Tab-separated table of C-alpha atoms in Angstrom:
chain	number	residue	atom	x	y	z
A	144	UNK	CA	19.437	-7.284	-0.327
A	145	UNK	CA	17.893	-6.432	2.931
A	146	UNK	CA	14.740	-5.455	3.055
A	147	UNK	CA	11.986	-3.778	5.885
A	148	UNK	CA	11.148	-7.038	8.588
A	149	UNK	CA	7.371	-5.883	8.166
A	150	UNK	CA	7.881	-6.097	4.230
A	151	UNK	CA	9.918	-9.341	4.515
A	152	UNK	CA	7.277	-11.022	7.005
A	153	UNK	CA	4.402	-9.816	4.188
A	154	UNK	CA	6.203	-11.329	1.596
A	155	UNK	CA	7.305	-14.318	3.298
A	156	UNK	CA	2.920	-14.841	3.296
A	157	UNK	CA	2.390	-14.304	-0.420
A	158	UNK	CA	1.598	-16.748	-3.059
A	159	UNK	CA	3.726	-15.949	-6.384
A	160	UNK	CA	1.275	-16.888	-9.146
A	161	UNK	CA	1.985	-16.033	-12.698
A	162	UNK	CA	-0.540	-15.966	-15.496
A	163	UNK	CA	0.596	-19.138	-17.990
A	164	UNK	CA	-0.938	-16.702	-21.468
A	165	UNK	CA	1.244	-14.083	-22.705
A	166	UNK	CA	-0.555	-10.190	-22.498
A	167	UNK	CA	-0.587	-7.528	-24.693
A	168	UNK	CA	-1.040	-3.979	-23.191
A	169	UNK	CA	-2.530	-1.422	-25.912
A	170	UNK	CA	-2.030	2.547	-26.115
A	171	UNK	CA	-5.636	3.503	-27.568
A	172	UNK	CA	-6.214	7.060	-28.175
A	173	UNK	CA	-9.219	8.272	-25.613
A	174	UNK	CA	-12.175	8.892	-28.146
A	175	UNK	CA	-11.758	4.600	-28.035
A	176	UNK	CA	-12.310	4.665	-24.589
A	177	UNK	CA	-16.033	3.816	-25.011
A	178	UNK	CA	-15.843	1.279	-28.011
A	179	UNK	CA	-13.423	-0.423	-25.609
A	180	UNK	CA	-16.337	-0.683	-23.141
A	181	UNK	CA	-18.777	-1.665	-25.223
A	182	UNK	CA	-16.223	-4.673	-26.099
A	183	UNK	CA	-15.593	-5.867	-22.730
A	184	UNK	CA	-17.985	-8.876	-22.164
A	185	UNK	CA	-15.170	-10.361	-25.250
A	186	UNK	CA	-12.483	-9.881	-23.144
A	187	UNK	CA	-11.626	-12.254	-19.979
A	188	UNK	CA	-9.450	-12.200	-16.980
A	189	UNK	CA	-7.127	-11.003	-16.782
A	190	UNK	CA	-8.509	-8.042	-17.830
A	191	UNK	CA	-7.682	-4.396	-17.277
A	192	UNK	CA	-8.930	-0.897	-18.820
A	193	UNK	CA	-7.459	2.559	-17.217
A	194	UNK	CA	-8.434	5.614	-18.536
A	195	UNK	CA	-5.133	8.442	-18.766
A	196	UNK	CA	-4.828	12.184	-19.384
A	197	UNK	CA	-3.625	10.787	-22.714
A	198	UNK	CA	-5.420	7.992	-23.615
A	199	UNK	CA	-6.949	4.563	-23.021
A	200	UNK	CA	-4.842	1.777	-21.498
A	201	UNK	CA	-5.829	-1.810	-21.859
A	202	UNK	CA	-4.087	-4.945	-21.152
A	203	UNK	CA	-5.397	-8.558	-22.431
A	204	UNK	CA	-4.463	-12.220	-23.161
A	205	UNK	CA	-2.916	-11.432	-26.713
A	206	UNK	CA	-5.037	-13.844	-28.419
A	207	UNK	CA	-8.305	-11.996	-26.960
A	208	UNK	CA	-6.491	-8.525	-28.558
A	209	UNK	CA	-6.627	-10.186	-31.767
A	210	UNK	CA	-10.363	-11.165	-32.134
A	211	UNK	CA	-11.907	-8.321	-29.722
A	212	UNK	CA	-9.323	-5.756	-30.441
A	213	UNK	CA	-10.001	-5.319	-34.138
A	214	UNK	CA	-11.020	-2.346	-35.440
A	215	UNK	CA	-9.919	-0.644	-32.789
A	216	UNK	CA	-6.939	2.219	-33.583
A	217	UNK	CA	-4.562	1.343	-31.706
A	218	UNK	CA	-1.540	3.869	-30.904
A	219	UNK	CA	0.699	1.496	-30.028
A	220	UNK	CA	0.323	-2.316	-28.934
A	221	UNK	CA	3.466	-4.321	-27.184
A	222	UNK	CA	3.314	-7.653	-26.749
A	223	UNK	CA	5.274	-10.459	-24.850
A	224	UNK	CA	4.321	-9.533	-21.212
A	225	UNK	CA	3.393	-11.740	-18.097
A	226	UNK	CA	1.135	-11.202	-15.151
A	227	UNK	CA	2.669	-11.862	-11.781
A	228	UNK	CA	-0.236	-12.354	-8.760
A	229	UNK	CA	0.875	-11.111	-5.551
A	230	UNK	CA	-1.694	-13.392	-3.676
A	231	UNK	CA	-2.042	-12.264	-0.438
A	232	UNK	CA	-4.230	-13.048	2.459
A	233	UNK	CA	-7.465	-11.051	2.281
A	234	UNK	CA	-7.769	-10.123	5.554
A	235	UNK	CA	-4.405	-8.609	5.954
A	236	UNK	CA	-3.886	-5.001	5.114
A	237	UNK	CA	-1.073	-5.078	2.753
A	238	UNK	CA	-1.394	-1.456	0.472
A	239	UNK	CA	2.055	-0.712	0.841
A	240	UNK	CA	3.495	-3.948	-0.761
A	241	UNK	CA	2.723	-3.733	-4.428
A	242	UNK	CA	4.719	-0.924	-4.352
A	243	UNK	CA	7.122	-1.426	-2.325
A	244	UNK	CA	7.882	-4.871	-4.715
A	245	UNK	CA	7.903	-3.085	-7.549
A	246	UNK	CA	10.534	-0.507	-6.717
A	247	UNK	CA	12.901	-3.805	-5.540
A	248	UNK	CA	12.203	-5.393	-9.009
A	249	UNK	CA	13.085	-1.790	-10.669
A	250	UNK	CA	16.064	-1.454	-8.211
A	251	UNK	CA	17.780	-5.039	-9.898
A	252	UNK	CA	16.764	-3.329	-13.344
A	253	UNK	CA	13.584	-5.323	-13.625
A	254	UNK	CA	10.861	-3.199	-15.047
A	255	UNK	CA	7.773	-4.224	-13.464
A	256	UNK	CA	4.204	-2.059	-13.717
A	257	UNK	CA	2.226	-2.124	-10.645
A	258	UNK	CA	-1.635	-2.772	-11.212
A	259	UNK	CA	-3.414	-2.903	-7.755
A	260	UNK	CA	-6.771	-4.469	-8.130
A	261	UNK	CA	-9.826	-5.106	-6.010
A	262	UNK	CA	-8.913	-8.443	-4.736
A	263	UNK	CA	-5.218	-9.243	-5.752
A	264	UNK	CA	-1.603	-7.135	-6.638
A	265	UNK	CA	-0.553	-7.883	-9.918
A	266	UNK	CA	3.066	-7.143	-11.638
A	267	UNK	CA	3.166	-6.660	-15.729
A	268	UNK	CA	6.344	-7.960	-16.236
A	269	UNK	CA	8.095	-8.490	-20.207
A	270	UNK	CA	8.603	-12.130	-20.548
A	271	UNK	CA	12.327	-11.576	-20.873
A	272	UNK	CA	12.680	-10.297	-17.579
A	273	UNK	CA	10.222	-12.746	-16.423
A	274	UNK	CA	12.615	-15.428	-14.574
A	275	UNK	CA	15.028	-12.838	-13.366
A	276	UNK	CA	11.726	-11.239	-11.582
A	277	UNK	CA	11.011	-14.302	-10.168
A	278	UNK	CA	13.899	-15.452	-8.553
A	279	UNK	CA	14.594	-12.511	-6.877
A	280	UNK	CA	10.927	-12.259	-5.994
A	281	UNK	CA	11.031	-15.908	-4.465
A	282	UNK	CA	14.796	-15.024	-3.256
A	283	UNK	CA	13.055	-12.514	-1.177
A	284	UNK	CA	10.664	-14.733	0.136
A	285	UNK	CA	13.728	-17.180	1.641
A	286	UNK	CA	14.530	-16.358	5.184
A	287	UNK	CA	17.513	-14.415	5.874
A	288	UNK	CA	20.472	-16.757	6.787
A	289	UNK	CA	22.124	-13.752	9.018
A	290	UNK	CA	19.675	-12.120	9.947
A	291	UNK	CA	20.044	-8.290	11.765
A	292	UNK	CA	21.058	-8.218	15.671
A	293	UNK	CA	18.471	-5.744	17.698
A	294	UNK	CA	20.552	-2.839	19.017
């Protein structure tokens, strides 16, 4: 796969870190939205609430969903997904690669959902698809054995 020098030389800097707890990411209707809030000193890193047209989003360490999460009316909660940390250098301007990763990953049929944060990129990926995502994530990282001639 050949991919963008500027988005190989960005990649070639990150530091693939994946979260070692499995994550749950819950569908809450939006009226939960601030019973959610009110419940988020229980919850730990990663951590991540997004508020949609239709609803509440919130992903968590699956044990946390079990303790903080009750009670709550959940619309829909799937289970068995990993966090992938895109940790890049902080002082390099790097909006475009979350993206641009996560459209490889879907590309190889790896579903991956972006969720840019305030200090790191971060990948939800299903723990079945969690190996395949990494190789070709640390695949792309390899330098290219032939690499392209200039004009």
């Amino acid at each position: 796969m050949r991919l963008d020098p500027r988005l190989a030389e960005r990649l070639a800097q990150v530091h693939i870190l994946v979260d070692p707890e499995p994550l749950v990411r819950v569908h809450l209707p939006d009226w939960e939205a601030k019973a959610v809030q009110r419940r988020a000193n229980r919850f730990h890193a990663p951590f991540l609430l997004t508020v949609h047209p239709d609803g509440v989003r919130v992903i968590c360490r699956e044990t946390e969903w079990a303790h903080a999460g009750r009670g709550l009316h959940a619309i829909r909660v799937e289970t068995g997904y990993r966090m992938i940390t895109l940790d890049v250098d902080p002082h390099e301007e790097a909006t475009d690669l979350l993206p641009a990763v996560a459209q490889l990953l879907r590309q190889e049929g790896i579903i991956a959902h972006p969720l840019p944060t305030f200090h790191r990129d971060r990948l939800l990926v299903h723990e079945s698809q969690l190996d395949q995502a990494l190789q070709l994530l640390r695949g792309l990282q390899a330098p290219d054995p032939h690499p392209s001639l200039p004009p």
